[in-house]
PDB file of C-alpha atoms in Angstrom:
ATOM      1  CA  MET A 381      77.208 101.267  92.704  1.00  0.00           C
ATOM      2  CA  GLN A 382      77.061  99.900  89.199  1.00  0.00           C
ATOM      3  CA  GLN A 383      76.621  96.242  88.366  1.00  0.00           C
ATOM      4  CA  THR A 384      77.024  94.252  85.196  1.00  0.00           C
ATOM      5  CA  ASP A 385      74.124  93.955  82.736  1.00  0.00           C
ATOM      6  CA  THR A 386      73.215  90.582  84.193  1.00  0.00           C
ATOM      7  CA  GLY A 387      72.748  92.084  87.657  1.00  0.00           C
ATOM      8  CA  ARG A 388      75.760  90.200  89.002  1.00  0.00           C
ATOM      9  CA  VAL A 389      78.508  91.871  91.001  1.00  0.00           C
ATOM     10  CA  ARG A 390      82.101  91.757  89.774  1.00  0.00           C
ATOM     11  CA  ALA A 391      84.775  92.125  92.431  1.00  0.00           C
ATOM     12  CA  ILE A 392      88.461  91.616  93.178  1.00  0.00           C
ATOM     13  CA  ILE A 393      90.586  91.236  96.270  1.00  0.00           C
ATOM     14  CA  LEU A 394      93.496  93.606  95.624  1.00  0.00           C
ATOM     15  CA  THR A 395      96.437  92.686  97.826  1.00  0.00           C
ATOM     16  CA  THR A 396      99.991  91.472  98.243  1.00  0.00           C
ATOM     17  CA  GLN A 397     101.533  88.458  99.949  1.00  0.00           C
ATOM     18  CA  ARG A 398     101.329  87.766 103.693  1.00  0.00           C
ATOM     19  CA  SER A 399      98.233  89.929 104.163  1.00  0.00           C
ATOM     20  CA  GLY A 400      95.592  87.271 104.867  1.00  0.00           C
ATOM     21  CA  SER A 401      94.299  87.015 101.301  1.00  0.00           C
ATOM     22  CA  THR A 402      94.032  83.200 101.216  1.00  0.00           C
ATOM     23  CA  PHE A 403      92.031  83.349 104.444  1.00  0.00           C
ATOM     24  CA  LEU A 404      89.707  85.958 102.903  1.00  0.00           C
ATOM     25  CA  VAL A 405      89.256  83.895  99.710  1.00  0.00           C
ATOM     26  CA  ASP A 406      88.230  80.922 101.865  1.00  0.00           C
ATOM     27  CA  CYS A 407      85.756  83.054 103.822  1.00  0.00           C
ATOM     28  CA  LEU A 408      84.155  84.475 100.686  1.00  0.00           C
ATOM     29  CA  ARG A 409      83.941  81.018  99.108  1.00  0.00           C
ATOM     30  CA  SER A 410      82.031  79.802 102.165  1.00  0.00           C
ATOM     31  CA  HIS A 411      79.256  82.350 101.500  1.00  0.00           C
ATOM     32  CA  PRO A 412      76.442  80.918  99.334  1.00  0.00           C
ATOM     33  CA  GLU A 413      76.111  84.111  97.259  1.00  0.00           C
ATOM     34  CA  VAL A 414      79.796  84.343  96.321  1.00  0.00           C
ATOM     35  CA  GLU A 415      82.087  82.490  93.916  1.00  0.00           C
ATOM     36  CA  CYS A 416      85.629  83.543  94.786  1.00  0.00           C
ATOM     37  CA  SER A 417      88.774  82.354  93.036  1.00  0.00           C
ATOM     38  CA  GLY A 418      92.453  82.720  93.743  1.00  0.00           C
ATOM     39  CA  GLU A 419      95.198  84.006  91.456  1.00  0.00           C
ATOM     40  CA  ILE A 420      93.530  83.439  88.098  1.00  0.00           C
ATOM     41  CA  LEU A 421      95.850  85.997  86.474  1.00  0.00           C
ATOM     42  CA  ASN A 422      98.528  83.339  86.977  1.00  0.00           C
ATOM     43  CA  GLY A 423      96.385  80.870  85.048  1.00  0.00           C
ATOM     44  CA  LEU A 424      94.992  79.065  88.085  1.00  0.00           C
ATOM     45  CA  PRO A 425      91.540  77.452  87.861  1.00  0.00           C
ATOM     46  CA  ASP A 426      88.367  79.024  89.243  1.00  0.00           C
ATOM     47  CA  VAL A 427      88.435  76.655  92.217  1.00  0.00           C
ATOM     48  CA  PRO A 428      91.583  77.463  94.221  1.00  0.00           C
ATOM     49  CA  ARG A 429      94.105  74.676  94.676  1.00  0.00           C
ATOM     50  CA  GLN A 430      97.658  74.262  95.849  1.00  0.00           C
ATOM     51  CA  MET A 431     100.197  75.704  93.423  1.00  0.00           C
ATOM     52  CA  TYR A 432     103.309  73.837  92.299  1.00  0.00           C
ATOM     53  CA  ARG A 433     106.273  75.256  94.254  1.00  0.00           C
ATOM     54  CA  GLY A 434     109.110  73.091  92.968  1.00  0.00           C
ATOM     55  CA  PRO A 435     112.337  74.241  91.284  1.00  0.00           C
ATOM     56  CA  PHE A 436     110.616  74.803  87.926  1.00  0.00           C
ATOM     57  CA  ARG A 437     107.720  76.842  89.316  1.00  0.00           C
ATOM     58  CA  GLN A 438     108.407  79.889  87.125  1.00  0.00           C
ATOM     59  CA  VAL A 439     108.434  77.718  84.009  1.00  0.00           C
ATOM     60  CA  VAL A 440     105.218  75.993  85.101  1.00  0.00           C
ATOM     61  CA  LYS A 441     103.579  79.341  85.839  1.00  0.00           C
ATOM     62  CA  GLY A 442     104.556  80.746  82.438  1.00  0.00           C
ATOM     63  CA  PHE A 443     103.203  77.665  80.661  1.00  0.00           C
ATOM     64  CA  ARG A 444      99.958  77.872  82.665  1.00  0.00           C
ATOM     65  CA  ILE A 445      99.480  81.542  81.784  1.00  0.00           C
ATOM     66  CA  LEU A 446     100.018  80.799  78.076  1.00  0.00           C
ATOM     67  CA  ARG A 447      97.825  77.690  78.071  1.00  0.00           C
ATOM     68  CA  THR A 448      94.840  79.307  79.806  1.00  0.00           C
ATOM     69  CA  GLY A 449      94.935  82.600  77.937  1.00  0.00           C
ATOM     70  CA  ALA A 450      95.608  84.617  81.111  1.00  0.00           C
ATOM     71  CA  TRP A 451      98.188  86.599  79.120  1.00  0.00           C
ATOM     72  CA  LEU A 452      95.206  88.210  77.301  1.00  0.00           C
ATOM     73  CA  PRO A 453      93.383  89.630  80.349  1.00  0.00           C
ATOM     74  CA  GLY A 454      90.522  91.311  78.478  1.00  0.00           C
ATOM     75  CA  PRO A 455      88.837  88.212  76.985  1.00  0.00           C
ATOM     76  CA  TYR A 456      90.134  86.050  79.845  1.00  0.00           C
ATOM     77  CA  LEU A 457      88.561  88.168  82.617  1.00  0.00           C
ATOM     78  CA  ASP A 458      85.369  88.762  80.645  1.00  0.00           C
ATOM     79  CA  ALA A 459      84.968  84.988  80.406  1.00  0.00           C
ATOM     80  CA  PHE A 460      85.709  84.563  84.112  1.00  0.00           C
ATOM     81  CA  PHE A 461      83.052  87.055  85.155  1.00  0.00           C
ATOM     82  CA  ARG A 462      80.479  85.419  82.837  1.00  0.00           C
ATOM     83  CA  ARG A 463      80.972  81.977  84.371  1.00  0.00           C
ATOM     84  CA  GLY A 464      79.186  80.618  87.406  1.00  0.00           C
ATOM     85  CA  THR A 465      75.785  81.288  88.905  1.00  0.00           C
ATOM     86  CA  ALA A 466      76.429  83.206  92.133  1.00  0.00           C
ATOM     87  CA  ARG A 467      75.450  86.829  92.646  1.00  0.00           C
ATOM     88  CA  VAL A 468      79.115  87.797  93.187  1.00  0.00           C
ATOM     89  CA  ARG A 469      82.108  86.679  91.089  1.00  0.00           C
ATOM     90  CA  CYS A 470      85.457  87.556  92.645  1.00  0.00           C
ATOM     91  CA  PHE A 471      89.150  86.714  92.380  1.00  0.00           C
ATOM     92  CA  LYS A 472      92.431  87.634  94.031  1.00  0.00           C
ATOM     93  CA  ALA A 473      94.610  90.132  92.148  1.00  0.00           C
ATOM     94  CA  MET A 474      98.118  90.503  93.536  1.00  0.00           C
ATOM     95  CA  TYR A 475     100.144  93.682  93.111  1.00  0.00           C
ATOM     96  CA  ASN A 476     102.852  91.889  91.125  1.00  0.00           C
ATOM     97  CA  GLN A 477     100.231  90.547  88.697  1.00  0.00           C
ATOM     98  CA  LEU A 478      98.956  94.072  88.064  1.00  0.00           C
ATOM     99  CA  ALA A 479     102.465  95.099  87.098  1.00  0.00           C
ATOM    100  CA  ARG A 480     101.454  93.541  83.777  1.00  0.00           C
ATOM    101  CA  PRO A 481     100.003  96.599  82.035  1.00  0.00           C
ATOM    102  CA  PHE A 482      97.135  94.897  80.204  1.00  0.00           C
ATOM    103  CA  ALA A 483      95.771  93.307  83.384  1.00  0.00           C
ATOM    104  CA  ALA A 484      95.881  96.605  85.250  1.00  0.00           C
ATOM    105  CA  ARG A 485      94.301  98.438  82.309  1.00  0.00           C
ATOM    106  CA  TYR A 486      91.330  96.060  82.171  1.00  0.00           C
ATOM    107  CA  LEU A 487      90.585  96.362  85.874  1.00  0.00           C
ATOM    108  CA  VAL A 488      91.068 100.137  86.027  1.00  0.00           C
ATOM    109  CA  GLN A 489      88.895 100.782  82.967  1.00  0.00           C
ATOM    110  CA  ASN A 490      86.009  98.637  84.262  1.00  0.00           C
ATOM    111  CA  GLU A 491      84.928 100.980  87.041  1.00  0.00           C
ATOM    112  CA  ASP A 492      81.957  98.822  88.073  1.00  0.00           C
ATOM    113  CA  ILE A 493      84.356  96.231  89.511  1.00  0.00           C
ATOM    114  CA  ARG A 494      84.275  96.428  93.295  1.00  0.00           C
ATOM    115  CA  VAL A 495      87.667  96.435  94.947  1.00  0.00           C
ATOM    116  CA  ILE A 496      88.360  94.975  98.384  1.00  0.00           C
ATOM    117  CA  HIS A 497      91.797  96.438  99.096  1.00  0.00           C
ATOM    118  CA  LEU A 498      93.335  94.154 101.702  1.00  0.00           C
ATOM    119  CA  ARG A 499      96.406  95.295 103.560  1.00  0.00           C
ATOM    120  CA  ARG A 500      98.399  94.564 106.674  1.00  0.00           C
ATOM    121  CA  HIS A 501      99.175  97.719 108.645  1.00  0.00           C
ATOM    122  CA  ASN A 502     102.132  96.198 110.466  1.00  0.00           C
ATOM    123  CA  LEU A 503     104.466  96.035 107.488  1.00  0.00           C
ATOM    124  CA  LEU A 504     107.391  94.966 109.647  1.00  0.00           C
ATOM    125  CA  LYS A 505     105.540  91.742 110.421  1.00  0.00           C
ATOM    126  CA  VAL A 506     104.791  91.358 106.702  1.00  0.00           C
ATOM    127  CA  HIS A 507     108.509  91.584 105.964  1.00  0.00           C
ATOM    128  CA  VAL A 508     109.442  89.115 108.705  1.00  0.00           C
ATOM    129  CA  SER A 509     106.623  86.751 107.700  1.00  0.00           C
ATOM    130  CA  THR A 510     107.855  86.786 104.094  1.00  0.00           C
ATOM    131  CA  LEU A 511     111.383  85.907 105.236  1.00  0.00           C
ATOM    132  CA  LEU A 512     109.993  83.101 107.387  1.00  0.00           C
ATOM    133  CA  MET A 513     107.937  81.779 104.486  1.00  0.00           C
ATOM    134  CA  ASP A 514     111.044  81.572 102.312  1.00  0.00           C
ATOM    135  CA  LYS A 515     112.978  79.826 105.096  1.00  0.00           C
ATOM    136  CA  ARG A 516     110.179  77.299 105.627  1.00  0.00           C
ATOM    137  CA  LYS A 517     110.388  76.363 101.955  1.00  0.00           C
ATOM    138  CA  GLN A 518     114.067  75.532 102.503  1.00  0.00           C
ATOM    139  CA  LEU A 519     113.337  73.529 105.667  1.00  0.00           C
ATOM    140  CA  GLN A 520     110.799  71.091 104.306  1.00  0.00           C
ATOM    141  CA  ALA A 521     111.381  68.705 107.196  1.00  0.00           C
ATOM    142  CA  THR A 522     110.437  71.294 109.830  1.00  0.00           C
ATOM    143  CA  ALA A 523     107.135  70.554 111.557  1.00  0.00           C
ATOM    144  CA  PRO A 524     104.483  73.079 110.436  1.00  0.00           C
ATOM    145  CA  THR A 525     103.771  74.245 113.984  1.00  0.00           C
ATOM    146  CA  GLU A 526     107.437  74.555 115.017  1.00  0.00           C
ATOM    147  CA  THR A 527     108.753  78.091 115.454  1.00  0.00           C
ATOM    148  CA  VAL A 528     111.274  79.102 112.793  1.00  0.00           C
ATOM    149  CA  TRP A 529     113.732  81.863 113.652  1.00  0.00           C
ATOM    150  CA  ILE A 530     115.149  84.369 111.175  1.00  0.00           C
ATOM    151  CA  HIS A 531     117.821  87.083 111.074  1.00  0.00           C
ATOM    152  CA  VAL A 532     116.417  90.410 109.842  1.00  0.00           C
ATOM    153  CA  ASP A 533     118.584  93.110 108.257  1.00  0.00           C
ATOM    154  CA  PRO A 534     117.214  96.377 109.782  1.00  0.00           C
ATOM    155  CA  GLN A 535     118.056  98.545 106.758  1.00  0.00           C
ATOM    156  CA  LYS A 536     116.414  96.106 104.357  1.00  0.00           C
ATOM    157  CA  ALA A 537     113.383  95.912 106.642  1.00  0.00           C
ATOM    158  CA  VAL A 538     112.894  99.693 106.650  1.00  0.00           C
ATOM    159  CA  ALA A 539     113.342  99.842 102.869  1.00  0.00           C
ATOM    160  CA  ALA A 540     110.800  97.030 102.390  1.00  0.00           C
ATOM    161  CA  ILE A 541     108.282  98.813 104.632  1.00  0.00           C
ATOM    162  CA  ARG A 542     108.591 102.078 102.707  1.00  0.00           C
ATOM    163  CA  LYS A 543     108.265 100.268  99.385  1.00  0.00           C
ATOM    164  CA  ALA A 544     105.167  98.367 100.547  1.00  0.00           C
ATOM    165  CA  GLN A 545     103.512 101.542 101.854  1.00  0.00           C
ATOM    166  CA  ALA A 546     104.167 103.328  98.555  1.00  0.00           C
ATOM    167  CA  LYS A 547     102.626 100.442  96.595  1.00  0.00           C
ATOM    168  CA  PHE A 548      99.485 100.426  98.708  1.00  0.00           C
ATOM    169  CA  ASP A 549      99.024 104.180  98.266  1.00  0.00           C
ATOM    170  CA  ALA A 550      99.654 103.941  94.512  1.00  0.00           C
ATOM    171  CA  TYR A 551      97.048 101.202  93.998  1.00  0.00           C
ATOM    172  CA  ASP A 552      94.578 103.005  96.223  1.00  0.00           C
ATOM    173  CA  ARG A 553      94.875 106.029  93.926  1.00  0.00           C
ATOM    174  CA  GLN A 554      94.713 103.891  90.802  1.00  0.00           C
ATOM    175  CA  PHE A 555      91.349 102.423  91.847  1.00  0.00           C
ATOM    176  CA  SER A 556      89.961 105.594  93.416  1.00  0.00           C
ATOM    177  CA  ARG A 557      87.098 105.751  90.875  1.00  0.00           C
ATOM    178  CA  HIS A 558      85.918 102.238  91.781  1.00  0.00           C
ATOM    179  CA  PRO A 559      83.683 101.154  94.641  1.00  0.00           C
ATOM    180  CA  LEU A 560      86.502 100.592  97.149  1.00  0.00           C
ATOM    181  CA  LEU A 561      86.586  98.946 100.567  1.00  0.00           C
ATOM    182  CA  GLN A 562      89.757  98.943 102.653  1.00  0.00           C
ATOM    183  CA  ILE A 563      90.147  95.945 104.956  1.00  0.00           C
ATOM    184  CA  SER A 564      93.117  95.378 107.251  1.00  0.00           C
ATOM    185  CA  TYR A 565      94.617  92.038 108.250  1.00  0.00           C
ATOM    186  CA  GLU A 566      94.600  93.181 111.860  1.00  0.00           C
ATOM    187  CA  LYS A 567      90.818  93.696 111.834  1.00  0.00           C
ATOM    188  CA  LEU A 568      90.032  90.770 109.533  1.00  0.00           C
ATOM    189  CA  ILE A 569      91.228  87.784 111.536  1.00  0.00           C
ATOM    190  CA  GLY A 570      90.036  87.174 115.073  1.00  0.00           C
ATOM    191  CA  PRO A 571      90.707  84.330 117.505  1.00  0.00           C
ATOM    192  CA  ASP A 572      87.735  82.384 116.121  1.00  0.00           C
ATOM    193  CA  GLY A 573      88.043  83.238 112.423  1.00  0.00           C
ATOM    194  CA  ILE A 574      86.814  86.284 110.532  1.00  0.00           C
ATOM    195  CA  THR A 575      85.731  89.122 112.808  1.00  0.00           C
ATOM    196  CA  GLU A 576      82.082  90.117 112.872  1.00  0.00           C
ATOM    197  CA  ASP A 577      82.892  93.698 111.899  1.00  0.00           C
ATOM    198  CA  ALA A 578      84.921  92.652 108.840  1.00  0.00           C
ATOM    199  CA  ARG A 579      82.272  90.155 107.741  1.00  0.00           C
ATOM    200  CA  ASN A 580      79.492  92.736 108.066  1.00  0.00           C
ATOM    201  CA  ARG A 581      81.430  95.387 106.140  1.00  0.00           C
ATOM    202  CA  ILE A 582      82.271  92.969 103.318  1.00  0.00           C
ATOM    203  CA  CYS A 583      78.706  91.667 103.031  1.00  0.00           C
ATOM    204  CA  GLU A 584      77.321  95.210 102.914  1.00  0.00           C
ATOM    205  CA  PHE A 585      79.935  96.244 100.336  1.00  0.00           C
ATOM    206  CA  LEU A 586      79.121  93.314  98.048  1.00  0.00           C
ATOM    207  CA  GLY A 587      75.355  93.561  98.616  1.00  0.00           C
ATOM    208  CA  ILE A 588      74.969  90.039 100.000  1.00  0.00           C
ATOM    209  CA  ALA A 589      73.235  88.583 103.046  1.00  0.00           C
ATOM    210  CA  GLN A 590      74.906  88.839 106.446  1.00  0.00           C
ATOM    211  CA  LEU A 591      75.732  85.141 106.781  1.00  0.00           C
ATOM    212  CA  PRO A 592      78.583  83.321 108.556  1.00  0.00           C
ATOM    213  CA  MET A 593      81.917  82.903 106.754  1.00  0.00           C
ATOM    214  CA  THR A 594      84.604  80.383 107.632  1.00  0.00           C
ATOM    215  CA  SER A 595      88.143  79.325 106.760  1.00  0.00           C
ATOM    216  CA  PRO A 596      90.130  76.265 107.883  1.00  0.00           C
ATOM    217  CA  LEU A 597      93.382  78.259 107.973  1.00  0.00           C
ATOM    218  CA  VAL A 598      95.228  78.941 111.201  1.00  0.00           C
ATOM    219  CA  LYS A 599      98.204  81.207 111.903  1.00  0.00           C
ATOM    220  CA  LEU A 600     101.618  79.536 111.762  1.00  0.00           C
ATOM    221  CA  ASN A 601     103.751  82.397 113.040  1.00  0.00           C
ATOM    222  CA  PRO A 602     103.728  83.611 116.665  1.00  0.00           C
ATOM    223  CA  ASP A 603     102.376  87.112 117.297  1.00  0.00           C
ATOM    224  CA  SER A 604     105.530  88.444 118.951  1.00  0.00           C
ATOM    225  CA  LEU A 605     108.496  89.472 116.826  1.00  0.00           C
ATOM    226  CA  ARG A 606     110.719  88.544 119.771  1.00  0.00           C
ATOM    227  CA  ASP A 607     109.713  84.932 119.128  1.00  0.00           C
ATOM    228  CA  MET A 608     110.710  85.066 115.454  1.00  0.00           C
ATOM    229  CA  VAL A 609     113.743  87.364 115.060  1.00  0.00           C
ATOM    230  CA  THR A 610     117.186  86.235 116.253  1.00  0.00           C
ATOM    231  CA  ASN A 611     118.591  89.786 116.294  1.00  0.00           C
ATOM    232  CA  TYR A 612     115.488  91.451 117.736  1.00  0.00           C
ATOM    233  CA  ASP A 613     117.460  93.945 119.893  1.00  0.00           C
ATOM    234  CA  GLU A 614     119.374  95.210 116.842  1.00  0.00           C
ATOM    235  CA  LEU A 615     116.159  95.469 114.837  1.00  0.00           C
ATOM    236  CA  GLU A 616     114.435  97.294 117.684  1.00  0.00           C
ATOM    237  CA  ARG A 617     117.172  99.934 117.947  1.00  0.00           C
ATOM    238  CA  ALA A 618     116.977 100.636 114.229  1.00  0.00           C
ATOM    239  CA  MET A 619     113.168 100.786 114.139  1.00  0.00           C
ATOM    240  CA  ARG A 620     113.003 103.120 117.148  1.00  0.00           C
ATOM    241  CA  ALA A 621     114.831 105.721 115.059  1.00  0.00           C
ATOM    242  CA  THR A 622     112.123 105.674 112.358  1.00  0.00           C
ATOM    243  CA  GLU A 623     108.446 106.498 112.052  1.00  0.00           C
ATOM    244  CA  PHE A 624     107.741 102.748 112.148  1.00  0.00           C
ATOM    245  CA  ALA A 625     108.599 102.246 115.825  1.00  0.00           C
ATOM    246  CA  TRP A 626     104.936 101.440 116.548  1.00  0.00           C
ATOM    247  CA  MET A 627     105.305  98.243 114.507  1.00  0.00           C
ATOM    248  CA  LEU A 628     107.505  96.710 117.212  1.00  0.00           C
ATOM    249  CA  ASP A 629     106.036  94.517 119.954  1.00  0.00           C
TER     250      ASP A 629
END
């Protein structure tokens, strides 16, 4: 695997929402040989922090991208990778951010960049989790550990699953010339944090010491779809008729 001229490793976490990416950023940041940032393509600082999620969030995001220079990904990402002192410099690149052609072009052309492609195999749970996330934003007064129920349109769920699968395959092909490591949400997060297998694979991929990694995050959603979906029986009947039946409880 190639490295930069300075001997440092450049890497990205390539992913989409509700796939455990914030957890993985935390884990990588806890390793002494890694400096890992969040969504810098949205103009966020190197050290991850809570994003503004108020009614003007799109305006704030646009201003942040313009102010930081994130709209010019070439010089912006070159500067990011030059900063810091750790052996590995890494950030989270979301699929929707790579829809901007110049950002995607920079990352694809720099084939030394190592790509941790993080996915969640159970795309039905991704869809439901996304709906729950949006509902939680509307119910600000709801206690964070309280179960929130949601109605799921079966046809929209199947369409969302097919779209998400197609995106994963497309980005996997796009970065096929890069050092590429596929990691799944299901094998990333264990009952006590990051699984030993995932940690070992990531450390080997990045060429860093096999040291513990930690994150303070905990799951908010229950594991069973029956405990989240109000019309579970309807959803189950529809899913049983597709190739995604295995995604049910």
